[in-house]
Amino acid sequence: IEPRLEQVARGFASLAWALGYQDRELIALFQNAMNLLDTGHPDRARRIFIALVTLDDAVPVFHLGLATCYEALGDRRRARRSYDEAVQRARGVRDGEDILADVLLRRAHFFNRQGRRDRAQSDVEELLRVAPVDGTYFLRVFGFGGATGPYTVEALRADGELCADDAFEENDDRFNA
């Protein structure tokens, strides 16, 4: 294991690789953390996301999950740092414009909730330059549990206007999903 750890120390490999973790195991941990977050357990989810970031620092969604946990826990400083890390990692993903767009949208909403409209607008402007947008809106649907389940939508108009989270209501009408 020492040669593997040396590669990690030099920045050539992740700790997950050195310890023999497979992608499917990391994905299972990620899904578990997301389930905890979705069911109102941000502190427990935070511990898993910290472990995931430690195992593979290069994965933007691990940082994004951690940012979401910190925000839910009211730690805006750490949330901001994790959102920034997510954006930095997403910029490094080859052909990952869709990932970068999603991360920028989430950080823009974070800034918007903090009253930092200038920072939100900056992310929106970058998003519009990189996002694979076709049409009037760039949409992100989350919490989607199928056509009959509740979900929430965040939107960014093509003219750059950010639609705040509260501009959309959760859809719990199974006939109008």
PDB file of C-alpha atoms in Angstrom:
ATOM      1  CA  ILE A   1       0.000   0.000   0.000  1.00  0.00           C
ATOM      2  CA  GLU A   2       2.945   2.359   0.529  1.00  0.00           C
ATOM      3  CA  PRO A   3       3.565   2.883  -3.215  1.00  0.00           C
ATOM      4  CA  ARG A   4      -0.125   3.748  -3.610  1.00  0.00           C
ATOM      5  CA  LEU A   5      -0.012   6.219  -0.729  1.00  0.00           C
ATOM      6  CA  GLU A   6       3.077   7.816  -2.256  1.00  0.00           C
ATOM      7  CA  GLN A   7       1.064   8.447  -5.433  1.00  0.00           C
ATOM      8  CA  VAL A   8      -1.673  10.029  -3.325  1.00  0.00           C
ATOM      9  CA  ALA A   9       0.897  12.238  -1.571  1.00  0.00           C
ATOM     10  CA  ARG A  10       2.227  13.397  -4.956  1.00  0.00           C
ATOM     11  CA  GLY A  11      -1.291  14.226  -6.146  1.00  0.00           C
ATOM     12  CA  PHE A  12      -1.380  11.521  -8.820  1.00  0.00           C
ATOM     13  CA  ALA A  13      -4.183   9.435  -7.295  1.00  0.00           C
ATOM     14  CA  SER A  14      -7.065   9.644  -4.846  1.00  0.00           C
ATOM     15  CA  LEU A  15      -7.102   8.074  -1.419  1.00  0.00           C
ATOM     16  CA  ALA A  16     -10.144   6.071  -2.541  1.00  0.00           C
ATOM     17  CA  TRP A  17      -8.042   4.491  -5.287  1.00  0.00           C
ATOM     18  CA  ALA A  18      -5.157   3.813  -2.889  1.00  0.00           C
ATOM     19  CA  LEU A  19      -7.484   2.060  -0.441  1.00  0.00           C
ATOM     20  CA  GLY A  20      -9.184   0.026  -3.151  1.00  0.00           C
ATOM     21  CA  TYR A  21     -12.600   1.695  -3.180  1.00  0.00           C
ATOM     22  CA  GLN A  22     -14.598   1.164  -6.340  1.00  0.00           C
ATOM     23  CA  ASP A  23     -16.805   3.843  -7.901  1.00  0.00           C
ATOM     24  CA  ARG A  24     -19.961   1.906  -7.064  1.00  0.00           C
ATOM     25  CA  GLU A  25     -19.023   1.969  -3.368  1.00  0.00           C
ATOM     26  CA  LEU A  26     -18.480   5.731  -3.456  1.00  0.00           C
ATOM     27  CA  ILE A  27     -21.788   6.166  -5.275  1.00  0.00           C
ATOM     28  CA  ALA A  28     -23.563   4.091  -2.610  1.00  0.00           C
ATOM     29  CA  LEU A  29     -22.057   6.295   0.115  1.00  0.00           C
ATOM     30  CA  PHE A  30     -23.080   9.412  -1.832  1.00  0.00           C
ATOM     31  CA  GLN A  31     -26.663   8.145  -2.212  1.00  0.00           C
ATOM     32  CA  ASN A  32     -26.818   7.296   1.490  1.00  0.00           C
ATOM     33  CA  ALA A  33     -25.651  10.810   2.390  1.00  0.00           C
ATOM     34  CA  MET A  34     -28.194  12.363   0.016  1.00  0.00           C
ATOM     35  CA  ASN A  35     -30.969  10.257   1.563  1.00  0.00           C
ATOM     36  CA  LEU A  36     -29.942  11.448   5.025  1.00  0.00           C
ATOM     37  CA  LEU A  37     -29.926  15.035   3.819  1.00  0.00           C
ATOM     38  CA  ASP A  38     -33.328  14.647   2.149  1.00  0.00           C
ATOM     39  CA  THR A  39     -34.817  13.158   5.324  1.00  0.00           C
ATOM     40  CA  GLY A  40     -33.640  15.956   7.611  1.00  0.00           C
ATOM     41  CA  HIS A  41     -30.356  14.596   8.939  1.00  0.00           C
ATOM     42  CA  PRO A  42     -27.776  17.093   7.653  1.00  0.00           C
ATOM     43  CA  ASP A  43     -25.251  16.448  10.430  1.00  0.00           C
ATOM     44  CA  ARG A  44     -25.139  12.709   9.716  1.00  0.00           C
ATOM     45  CA  ALA A  45     -24.947  13.412   5.973  1.00  0.00           C
ATOM     46  CA  ARG A  46     -22.142  15.923   6.606  1.00  0.00           C
ATOM     47  CA  ARG A  47     -19.980  13.214   8.175  1.00  0.00           C
ATOM     48  CA  ILE A  48     -20.363  11.017   5.110  1.00  0.00           C
ATOM     49  CA  PHE A  49     -19.636  13.900   2.730  1.00  0.00           C
ATOM     50  CA  ILE A  50     -16.497  14.777   4.707  1.00  0.00           C
ATOM     51  CA  ALA A  51     -15.373  11.173   4.283  1.00  0.00           C
ATOM     52  CA  LEU A  52     -16.190  11.245   0.557  1.00  0.00           C
ATOM     53  CA  VAL A  53     -14.242  14.479   0.038  1.00  0.00           C
ATOM     54  CA  THR A  54     -11.331  12.933   1.939  1.00  0.00           C
ATOM     55  CA  LEU A  55     -11.472   9.814  -0.224  1.00  0.00           C
ATOM     56  CA  ASP A  56     -11.725  11.688  -3.535  1.00  0.00           C
ATOM     57  CA  ASP A  57     -11.308  15.454  -3.431  1.00  0.00           C
ATOM     58  CA  ALA A  58     -11.752  15.813  -7.208  1.00  0.00           C
ATOM     59  CA  VAL A  59     -15.484  14.982  -7.324  1.00  0.00           C
ATOM     60  CA  PRO A  60     -17.574  18.188  -7.500  1.00  0.00           C
ATOM     61  CA  VAL A  61     -20.807  16.622  -6.211  1.00  0.00           C
ATOM     62  CA  PHE A  62     -19.080  15.491  -3.010  1.00  0.00           C
ATOM     63  CA  HIS A  63     -18.170  19.133  -2.280  1.00  0.00           C
ATOM     64  CA  LEU A  64     -21.651  20.233  -3.331  1.00  0.00           C
ATOM     65  CA  GLY A  65     -23.259  17.783  -0.913  1.00  0.00           C
ATOM     66  CA  LEU A  66     -21.005  19.024   1.862  1.00  0.00           C
ATOM     67  CA  ALA A  67     -21.935  22.637   1.034  1.00  0.00           C
ATOM     68  CA  THR A  68     -25.625  21.738   1.204  1.00  0.00           C
ATOM     69  CA  CYS A  69     -25.105  20.138   4.620  1.00  0.00           C
ATOM     70  CA  TYR A  70     -23.252  23.143   5.991  1.00  0.00           C
ATOM     71  CA  GLU A  71     -25.935  25.463   4.678  1.00  0.00           C
ATOM     72  CA  ALA A  72     -28.674  23.344   6.277  1.00  0.00           C
ATOM     73  CA  LEU A  73     -26.723  23.458   9.550  1.00  0.00           C
ATOM     74  CA  GLY A  74     -26.430  27.255   9.355  1.00  0.00           C
ATOM     75  CA  ASP A  75     -22.650  27.331   8.828  1.00  0.00           C
ATOM     76  CA  ARG A  76     -22.554  29.833   5.960  1.00  0.00           C
ATOM     77  CA  ARG A  77     -18.754  30.231   6.010  1.00  0.00           C
ATOM     78  CA  ARG A  78     -18.099  26.523   5.518  1.00  0.00           C
ATOM     79  CA  ALA A  79     -20.983  26.282   3.050  1.00  0.00           C
ATOM     80  CA  ARG A  80     -19.430  29.063   0.970  1.00  0.00           C
ATOM     81  CA  ARG A  81     -16.023  27.374   1.050  1.00  0.00           C
ATOM     82  CA  SER A  82     -17.537  24.047  -0.048  1.00  0.00           C
ATOM     83  CA  TYR A  83     -19.560  25.701  -2.842  1.00  0.00           C
ATOM     84  CA  ASP A  84     -16.343  27.366  -4.019  1.00  0.00           C
ATOM     85  CA  GLU A  85     -14.524  24.011  -3.953  1.00  0.00           C
ATOM     86  CA  ALA A  86     -17.372  22.413  -5.923  1.00  0.00           C
ATOM     87  CA  VAL A  87     -17.113  25.121  -8.599  1.00  0.00           C
ATOM     88  CA  GLN A  88     -13.327  24.764  -8.765  1.00  0.00           C
ATOM     89  CA  ARG A  89     -13.560  20.977  -9.135  1.00  0.00           C
ATOM     90  CA  ALA A  90     -16.364  21.254 -11.707  1.00  0.00           C
ATOM     91  CA  ARG A  91     -14.220  23.583 -13.820  1.00  0.00           C
ATOM     92  CA  GLY A  92     -11.677  20.769 -13.982  1.00  0.00           C
ATOM     93  CA  VAL A  93     -14.092  18.133 -15.318  1.00  0.00           C
ATOM     94  CA  ARG A  94     -13.382  17.470 -18.968  1.00  0.00           C
ATOM     95  CA  ASP A  95     -16.518  18.029 -21.090  1.00  0.00           C
ATOM     96  CA  GLY A  96     -18.362  18.758 -17.846  1.00  0.00           C
ATOM     97  CA  GLU A  97     -20.225  21.899 -18.827  1.00  0.00           C
ATOM     98  CA  ASP A  98     -23.474  20.436 -17.507  1.00  0.00           C
ATOM     99  CA  ILE A  99     -21.859  19.717 -14.128  1.00  0.00           C
ATOM    100  CA  LEU A 100     -20.345  23.202 -13.954  1.00  0.00           C
ATOM    101  CA  ALA A 101     -23.682  24.756 -14.895  1.00  0.00           C
ATOM    102  CA  ASP A 102     -25.490  22.871 -12.114  1.00  0.00           C
ATOM    103  CA  VAL A 103     -22.845  23.764  -9.512  1.00  0.00           C
ATOM    104  CA  LEU A 104     -22.896  27.435 -10.562  1.00  0.00           C
ATOM    105  CA  LEU A 105     -26.710  27.491 -10.352  1.00  0.00           C
ATOM    106  CA  ARG A 106     -26.657  26.051  -6.848  1.00  0.00           C
ATOM    107  CA  ARG A 107     -23.988  28.495  -5.699  1.00  0.00           C
ATOM    108  CA  ALA A 108     -25.945  31.358  -7.283  1.00  0.00           C
ATOM    109  CA  HIS A 109     -29.005  30.334  -5.274  1.00  0.00           C
ATOM    110  CA  PHE A 110     -26.841  30.176  -2.137  1.00  0.00           C
ATOM    111  CA  PHE A 111     -25.597  33.724  -2.770  1.00  0.00           C
ATOM    112  CA  ASN A 112     -29.147  34.835  -3.552  1.00  0.00           C
ATOM    113  CA  ARG A 113     -30.393  33.439  -0.226  1.00  0.00           C
ATOM    114  CA  GLN A 114     -27.549  35.294   1.528  1.00  0.00           C
ATOM    115  CA  GLY A 115     -28.598  38.574  -0.106  1.00  0.00           C
ATOM    116  CA  ARG A 116     -25.435  38.646  -2.243  1.00  0.00           C
ATOM    117  CA  ARG A 117     -27.155  39.470  -5.539  1.00  0.00           C
ATOM    118  CA  ASP A 118     -23.867  40.658  -7.089  1.00  0.00           C
ATOM    119  CA  ARG A 119     -22.186  37.293  -6.503  1.00  0.00           C
ATOM    120  CA  ALA A 120     -25.296  35.419  -7.641  1.00  0.00           C
ATOM    121  CA  GLN A 121     -25.368  37.470 -10.840  1.00  0.00           C
ATOM    122  CA  SER A 122     -21.697  36.716 -11.487  1.00  0.00           C
ATOM    123  CA  ASP A 123     -22.395  32.975 -11.290  1.00  0.00           C
ATOM    124  CA  VAL A 124     -25.470  33.402 -13.499  1.00  0.00           C
ATOM    125  CA  GLU A 125     -23.411  35.187 -16.140  1.00  0.00           C
ATOM    126  CA  GLU A 126     -20.796  32.415 -16.132  1.00  0.00           C
ATOM    127  CA  LEU A 127     -23.522  29.775 -16.198  1.00  0.00           C
ATOM    128  CA  LEU A 128     -25.042  31.344 -19.295  1.00  0.00           C
ATOM    129  CA  ARG A 129     -21.652  31.224 -21.028  1.00  0.00           C
ATOM    130  CA  VAL A 130     -21.045  27.542 -20.296  1.00  0.00           C
ATOM    131  CA  ALA A 131     -24.459  25.909 -19.889  1.00  0.00           C
ATOM    132  CA  PRO A 132     -25.847  23.690 -22.614  1.00  0.00           C
ATOM    133  CA  VAL A 133     -28.981  25.869 -22.785  1.00  0.00           C
ATOM    134  CA  ASP A 134     -31.557  25.514 -25.511  1.00  0.00           C
ATOM    135  CA  GLY A 135     -34.720  27.537 -25.054  1.00  0.00           C
ATOM    136  CA  THR A 136     -35.996  29.994 -22.511  1.00  0.00           C
ATOM    137  CA  TYR A 137     -34.982  28.386 -19.217  1.00  0.00           C
ATOM    138  CA  PHE A 138     -32.140  26.405 -17.710  1.00  0.00           C
ATOM    139  CA  LEU A 139     -33.972  24.147 -15.269  1.00  0.00           C
ATOM    140  CA  ARG A 140     -32.861  21.907 -12.451  1.00  0.00           C
ATOM    141  CA  VAL A 141     -35.422  19.476 -11.094  1.00  0.00           C
ATOM    142  CA  PHE A 142     -34.634  17.798  -7.792  1.00  0.00           C
ATOM    143  CA  GLY A 143     -36.401  15.566  -5.341  1.00  0.00           C
ATOM    144  CA  PHE A 144     -38.132  13.929  -8.306  1.00  0.00           C
ATOM    145  CA  GLY A 145     -39.770  10.722  -7.168  1.00  0.00           C
ATOM    146  CA  GLY A 146     -41.493   9.844 -10.415  1.00  0.00           C
ATOM    147  CA  ALA A 147     -44.453  11.364 -12.200  1.00  0.00           C
ATOM    148  CA  THR A 148     -46.685  11.056  -9.152  1.00  0.00           C
ATOM    149  CA  GLY A 149     -44.155  12.197  -6.535  1.00  0.00           C
ATOM    150  CA  PRO A 150     -43.401  15.688  -5.242  1.00  0.00           C
ATOM    151  CA  TYR A 151     -40.537  17.659  -6.754  1.00  0.00           C
ATOM    152  CA  THR A 152     -39.093  21.140  -6.787  1.00  0.00           C
ATOM    153  CA  VAL A 153     -37.804  23.171  -9.722  1.00  0.00           C
ATOM    154  CA  GLU A 154     -35.180  25.900  -9.821  1.00  0.00           C
ATOM    155  CA  ALA A 155     -34.944  27.978 -12.957  1.00  0.00           C
ATOM    156  CA  LEU A 156     -32.742  30.503 -14.619  1.00  0.00           C
ATOM    157  CA  ARG A 157     -34.249  32.501 -17.435  1.00  0.00           C
ATOM    158  CA  ALA A 158     -32.195  32.772 -20.592  1.00  0.00           C
ATOM    159  CA  ASP A 159     -31.962  36.537 -20.045  1.00  0.00           C
ATOM    160  CA  GLY A 160     -30.064  35.833 -16.829  1.00  0.00           C
ATOM    161  CA  GLU A 161     -32.795  36.436 -14.263  1.00  0.00           C
ATOM    162  CA  LEU A 162     -32.508  33.991 -11.400  1.00  0.00           C
ATOM    163  CA  CYS A 163     -35.837  32.595 -10.237  1.00  0.00           C
ATOM    164  CA  ALA A 164     -35.558  32.228  -6.469  1.00  0.00           C
ATOM    165  CA  ASP A 165     -36.393  28.955  -4.764  1.00  0.00           C
ATOM    166  CA  ASP A 166     -39.594  30.421  -3.365  1.00  0.00           C
ATOM    167  CA  ALA A 167     -40.798  31.384  -6.837  1.00  0.00           C
ATOM    168  CA  PHE A 168     -41.757  27.745  -7.299  1.00  0.00           C
ATOM    169  CA  GLU A 169     -43.948  25.639  -5.074  1.00  0.00           C
ATOM    170  CA  GLU A 170     -43.379  21.973  -4.446  1.00  0.00           C
ATOM    171  CA  ASN A 171     -45.640  19.949  -6.658  1.00  0.00           C
ATOM    172  CA  ASP A 172     -47.511  17.429  -4.563  1.00  0.00           C
ATOM    173  CA  ASP A 173     -50.447  17.100  -6.924  1.00  0.00           C
ATOM    174  CA  ARG A 174     -50.012  13.677  -8.502  1.00  0.00           C
ATOM    175  CA  PHE A 175     -52.358  14.606 -11.331  1.00  0.00           C
ATOM    176  CA  ASN A 176     -50.485  17.789 -12.166  1.00  0.00           C
ATOM    177  CA  ALA A 177     -46.884  16.557 -11.990  1.00  0.00           C
TER     178      ALA A 177
END
